[in-house]
Amino acid sequence: MLTTHPVGIAAAALWLPEGRSAAADAFGAGRLRARDVRDLGHESVPDAGATAPPDLAVRAARTALEISGTDPGELDVLGHAWMYYQGHDLWSPAHYIARSLGARAALPVGVQQVCNGGAAAVDLVAAHLAAAPPGPAGRPRLGLVTTADRFGEPGFDRWAADYGVAYGDGGTAVVLRRPAAAGDVLHLRAVATYAATDLEEMHRGADPFMPAARTHRPRVDMRATKRAYLSAHGADQFTATNEHAIRTVLERALRTAGIGPRDPRLRHAVLPRFGARTLRDSWLPVLSESTTAQPLDLGRETGHLGAGDAIAGLAELVRQGLPAPGEAALVFSAGAGFTWSCLVVEAPAR
């Protein structure tokens, strides 16, 4: 996405439930080995209990709208992204969120790109705002992106469904406007995404196509599909593709933003919220060779938030007052399919 005229980020919010799911309990129940607990590096992750995932998005959205002073009735578009089940079999959570917020004029759009959904939704909504004609009386075009996931039993074991990742519950939201306006906390300068469709098999494995969800297995089991993929293809293809993809989205995003990988203005690189070993082995070596930006691992308390990692990263940057005015940061996201994204954000000079 080209950002000659940047999209403004008016506010970003992360809403986490008070409940927690502990790694020690999963270990005690035999769902994790001691080595798994060490490799993940999370003592606990947020657990939403019975709260419906779209309601997590609504709570995050209300916070972001209030902070930015945005009337939900003036939103032009609302994009909602998710990874896992939203509470009904055939239904649009994006429309529910728009209705709950009173965003009656907004176009609700669902984005189902698994873990990379939040970044994809930001890209799509920003492009929609860029293509729209100017608003009445010069009003900026306004967009809202939300994500929400709840990884609950009986269909999902947040600690043991995957390798190298523990899944936390939460909702995120970001308010976008074009053109950017005074008071925006960040400017979105670029979004770059890379896809490697040869890797879709990692989440399909050798499983047959089925007529309904969880009729082949009673729980989501990404470990089983990945074992089947690795048995058939080995690990080298994924390792090489992952490294290439991270470098590619980094280079494309920075080129679009007009910032060099070692530019002193580029201060931070927000990592996906994966397990500690996955980041250490698969992400940090590539980034240390490619940019001088300081890696930020912000997921120790949350785990992986499904589609929400990228927007949660934006929200945490804003909460910490990062980057400083005139400086920039990278925000990374990746997910099954596979797709990788890199957002470049800049704090406007005051």
Tab-separated table of C-alpha atoms in Angstrom, residues 16-226:
chain	number	residue	atom	x	y	z
A	16	LEU	CA	-8.099	-8.196	27.720
A	17	PRO	CA	-10.379	-10.164	30.057
A	18	GLU	CA	-9.524	-10.452	33.728
A	19	GLY	CA	-9.480	-14.274	33.726
A	20	ARG	CA	-6.195	-16.114	33.223
A	21	SER	CA	-5.230	-19.592	32.081
A	22	ALA	CA	-1.982	-20.782	33.661
A	23	ALA	CA	0.783	-22.776	31.998
A	24	ALA	CA	1.372	-24.561	35.301
A	25	ASP	CA	-2.168	-25.933	35.201
A	26	ALA	CA	-1.703	-27.183	31.644
A	27	PHE	CA	1.553	-28.828	32.702
A	28	GLY	CA	-0.088	-30.393	35.745
A	29	ALA	CA	-2.843	-31.827	33.542
A	30	GLY	CA	-0.293	-33.398	31.206
A	31	ARG	CA	-1.116	-31.103	28.285
A	32	LEU	CA	2.365	-29.550	28.260
A	33	ARG	CA	5.840	-30.903	28.914
A	34	ALA	CA	8.277	-28.936	31.061
A	35	ARG	CA	10.258	-28.161	27.912
A	36	ASP	CA	7.138	-26.772	26.243
A	37	VAL	CA	6.533	-24.434	29.184
A	38	ARG	CA	10.101	-23.113	28.932
A	39	ASP	CA	9.941	-22.710	25.161
A	40	LEU	CA	6.659	-20.790	25.262
A	41	GLY	CA	7.766	-18.404	28.011
A	42	HIS	CA	4.254	-17.514	29.214
A	43	GLU	CA	3.252	-18.003	32.841
A	44	SER	CA	-0.370	-17.398	31.884
A	45	VAL	CA	-2.535	-15.986	29.104
A	46	PRO	CA	-5.897	-14.168	29.206
A	47	ASP	CA	-9.017	-16.352	29.326
A	48	ALA	CA	-12.354	-14.766	28.415
A	49	GLY	CA	-14.464	-17.537	29.883
A	50	ALA	CA	-17.996	-17.355	28.461
A	51	THR	CA	-17.669	-13.878	26.905
A	52	ALA	CA	-18.427	-14.038	23.185
A	53	PRO	CA	-15.534	-13.046	20.920
A	54	PRO	CA	-17.369	-10.227	19.089
A	55	ASP	CA	-18.170	-8.650	22.452
A	56	LEU	CA	-14.433	-8.493	23.132
A	57	ALA	CA	-14.109	-6.527	19.885
A	58	VAL	CA	-16.971	-4.215	20.871
A	59	ARG	CA	-15.277	-3.412	24.194
A	60	ALA	CA	-11.977	-2.602	22.494
A	61	ALA	CA	-13.777	-0.547	19.841
A	62	ARG	CA	-15.679	1.541	22.359
A	63	THR	CA	-12.409	2.398	24.061
A	64	ALA	CA	-10.722	3.396	20.791
A	65	LEU	CA	-13.719	5.445	19.638
A	66	GLU	CA	-13.926	7.262	22.965
A	67	ILE	CA	-10.203	8.025	23.073
A	68	SER	CA	-10.258	9.402	19.526
A	69	GLY	CA	-13.512	11.314	19.998
A	70	THR	CA	-15.015	9.494	17.006
A	71	ASP	CA	-18.771	9.276	16.570
A	72	PRO	CA	-19.462	5.667	15.470
A	73	GLY	CA	-22.271	7.001	13.275
A	74	GLU	CA	-19.644	8.719	11.120
A	75	LEU	CA	-17.621	5.570	10.369
A	76	ASP	CA	-17.467	4.772	6.664
A	77	VAL	CA	-16.187	1.202	6.952
A	78	LEU	CA	-15.693	-1.387	9.689
A	79	GLY	CA	-13.425	-4.376	9.130
A	80	HIS	CA	-13.453	-7.244	11.625
A	81	ALA	CA	-10.863	-10.036	11.558
A	82	TRP	CA	-10.741	-13.287	13.482
A	83	MET	CA	-8.994	-16.634	13.604
A	84	TYR	CA	-11.337	-18.956	15.506
A	85	TYR	CA	-15.048	-19.526	16.025
A	86	GLN	CA	-17.030	-16.348	16.720
A	87	GLY	CA	-20.086	-17.928	18.333
A	88	HIS	CA	-22.456	-18.813	15.483
A	89	ASP	CA	-22.130	-21.138	12.513
A	90	LEU	CA	-23.406	-18.967	9.665
A	91	TRP	CA	-23.332	-15.311	10.663
A	92	SER	CA	-21.454	-12.042	10.198
A	93	PRO	CA	-19.692	-10.841	13.353
A	94	ALA	CA	-18.714	-7.621	11.557
A	95	HIS	CA	-22.382	-6.642	11.214
A	96	TYR	CA	-23.024	-7.468	14.889
A	97	ILE	CA	-20.114	-5.253	15.955
A	98	ALA	CA	-21.314	-2.379	13.750
A	99	ARG	CA	-24.839	-2.694	15.162
A	100	SER	CA	-23.587	-2.863	18.756
A	101	LEU	CA	-21.525	0.300	18.271
A	102	GLY	CA	-24.220	2.243	16.418
A	103	ALA	CA	-22.087	2.389	13.260
A	104	ARG	CA	-25.164	2.393	11.027
A	105	ALA	CA	-23.540	4.130	8.060
A	106	ALA	CA	-20.448	1.910	8.007
A	107	LEU	CA	-19.880	-0.916	5.547
A	108	PRO	CA	-19.170	-3.992	7.734
A	109	VAL	CA	-16.638	-6.396	6.227
A	110	GLY	CA	-15.320	-9.669	7.643
A	111	VAL	CA	-11.668	-10.552	7.057
A	112	GLN	CA	-10.771	-14.193	7.664
A	113	GLN	CA	-7.036	-14.493	7.073
A	114	VAL	CA	-6.285	-16.496	10.218
A	115	CYS	CA	-3.506	-15.015	12.410
A	116	ASN	CA	-2.626	-12.331	9.872
A	117	GLY	CA	-6.200	-11.070	9.732
A	118	GLY	CA	-5.710	-7.905	11.745
A	119	ALA	CA	-2.871	-6.661	9.551
A	120	ALA	CA	-4.807	-7.611	6.408
A	121	ALA	CA	-7.882	-5.740	7.662
A	122	VAL	CA	-5.828	-2.612	8.391
A	123	ASP	CA	-4.453	-2.744	4.844
A	124	LEU	CA	-7.890	-3.255	3.274
A	125	VAL	CA	-9.646	-0.574	5.325
A	126	ALA	CA	-6.836	1.924	4.686
A	127	ALA	CA	-7.100	1.208	0.954
A	128	HIS	CA	-10.873	1.672	1.113
A	129	LEU	CA	-10.432	5.055	2.772
A	130	ALA	CA	-7.840	6.072	0.203
A	131	ALA	CA	-10.159	5.175	-2.695
A	132	ALA	CA	-13.246	6.880	-1.264
A	133	PRO	CA	-14.175	10.401	-2.430
A	134	PRO	CA	-13.766	13.211	0.079
A	135	GLY	CA	-16.370	13.345	2.802
A	136	PRO	CA	-19.056	16.039	3.004
A	137	ALA	CA	-17.796	19.473	3.969
A	138	GLY	CA	-14.232	18.164	3.977
A	139	ARG	CA	-14.910	15.590	6.683
A	140	PRO	CA	-12.167	12.911	6.781
A	141	ARG	CA	-13.093	9.383	5.821
A	142	LEU	CA	-13.167	7.174	8.920
A	143	GLY	CA	-12.564	3.478	9.337
A	144	LEU	CA	-12.508	1.074	12.264
A	145	VAL	CA	-10.674	-2.250	12.370
A	146	THR	CA	-11.410	-4.764	15.100
A	147	THR	CA	-10.243	-8.261	15.947
A	148	ALA	CA	-11.399	-10.752	18.542
A	149	ASP	CA	-10.675	-14.355	19.403
A	150	ARG	CA	-11.552	-16.700	22.246
A	151	PHE	CA	-9.727	-20.034	22.273
A	152	GLY	CA	-11.973	-22.031	24.556
A	153	GLU	CA	-12.784	-25.632	25.268
A	154	PRO	CA	-14.040	-28.033	24.129
A	155	GLY	CA	-12.884	-27.333	20.588
A	156	PHE	CA	-9.554	-25.612	21.261
A	157	ASP	CA	-6.748	-26.290	23.739
A	158	ARG	CA	-4.986	-22.930	23.928
A	159	TRP	CA	-1.790	-24.503	25.294
A	160	ALA	CA	-1.462	-27.658	23.199
A	161	ALA	CA	-3.205	-27.011	19.865
A	162	ASP	CA	-0.019	-25.807	18.192
A	163	TYR	CA	3.770	-25.910	18.353
A	164	GLY	CA	5.574	-22.888	19.771
A	165	VAL	CA	2.442	-20.818	20.345
A	166	ALA	CA	0.032	-20.347	23.265
A	167	TYR	CA	-3.261	-18.649	22.480
A	168	GLY	CA	-4.712	-15.817	24.563
A	169	ASP	CA	-8.171	-14.240	24.364
A	170	GLY	CA	-8.756	-10.573	23.667
A	171	GLY	CA	-10.192	-7.854	21.462
A	172	THR	CA	-8.404	-5.078	19.602
A	173	ALA	CA	-9.481	-1.969	17.723
A	174	VAL	CA	-7.877	0.838	15.733
A	175	VAL	CA	-9.514	3.978	14.358
A	176	LEU	CA	-8.142	5.083	10.977
A	177	ARG	CA	-8.793	8.326	9.137
A	178	ARG	CA	-7.802	9.792	5.818
A	179	PRO	CA	-6.435	12.326	5.453
A	180	ALA	CA	-4.460	12.239	8.664
A	181	ALA	CA	-5.396	14.960	11.118
A	182	ALA	CA	-3.819	16.918	13.929
A	183	GLY	CA	-3.979	14.858	17.082
A	184	ASP	CA	-3.433	11.482	15.403
A	185	VAL	CA	-1.196	9.416	17.659
A	186	LEU	CA	0.521	7.695	14.729
A	187	HIS	CA	0.637	7.814	10.953
A	188	LEU	CA	0.432	4.587	8.969
A	189	ARG	CA	3.123	4.985	6.328
A	190	ALA	CA	3.078	1.547	4.704
A	191	VAL	CA	1.742	-1.999	4.836
A	192	ALA	CA	3.491	-4.810	2.978
A	193	THR	CA	2.322	-8.419	2.789
A	194	TYR	CA	3.895	-11.557	1.347
A	195	ALA	CA	2.063	-14.843	0.720
A	196	ALA	CA	3.441	-18.370	0.293
A	197	THR	CA	0.516	-20.551	-0.757
A	198	ASP	CA	2.665	-23.702	-0.951
A	199	LEU	CA	2.532	-23.704	2.840
A	200	GLU	CA	-1.266	-23.914	3.179
A	201	GLU	CA	-0.767	-27.665	3.605
A	202	MET	CA	0.764	-27.100	7.043
A	203	HIS	CA	-2.721	-26.506	8.441
A	204	ARG	CA	-4.423	-29.132	6.283
A	205	GLY	CA	-1.918	-31.972	6.517
A	206	ALA	CA	-3.220	-35.286	5.273
A	207	ASP	CA	-6.734	-34.663	6.622
A	208	PRO	CA	-9.683	-35.221	4.254
A	209	PHE	CA	-12.132	-32.439	3.475
A	210	MET	CA	-15.088	-32.742	5.836
A	211	PRO	CA	-18.740	-31.585	5.685
A	212	ALA	CA	-18.712	-29.705	9.007
A	213	ALA	CA	-16.300	-28.307	11.567
A	214	ARG	CA	-14.555	-30.754	13.927
A	215	THR	CA	-16.098	-33.883	12.420
A	216	HIS	CA	-12.649	-35.328	11.717
A	217	ARG	CA	-11.283	-34.508	15.196
A	218	PRO	CA	-13.135	-33.214	18.259
A	219	ARG	CA	-10.508	-30.476	18.759
A	220	VAL	CA	-8.435	-28.217	16.566
A	221	ASP	CA	-5.059	-29.961	16.256
A	222	MET	CA	-2.494	-27.959	14.318
A	223	ARG	CA	0.235	-30.197	15.664
A	224	ALA	CA	-1.226	-33.146	13.743
A	225	THR	CA	-1.402	-31.278	10.433
A	226	LYS	CA	2.096	-29.874	10.866
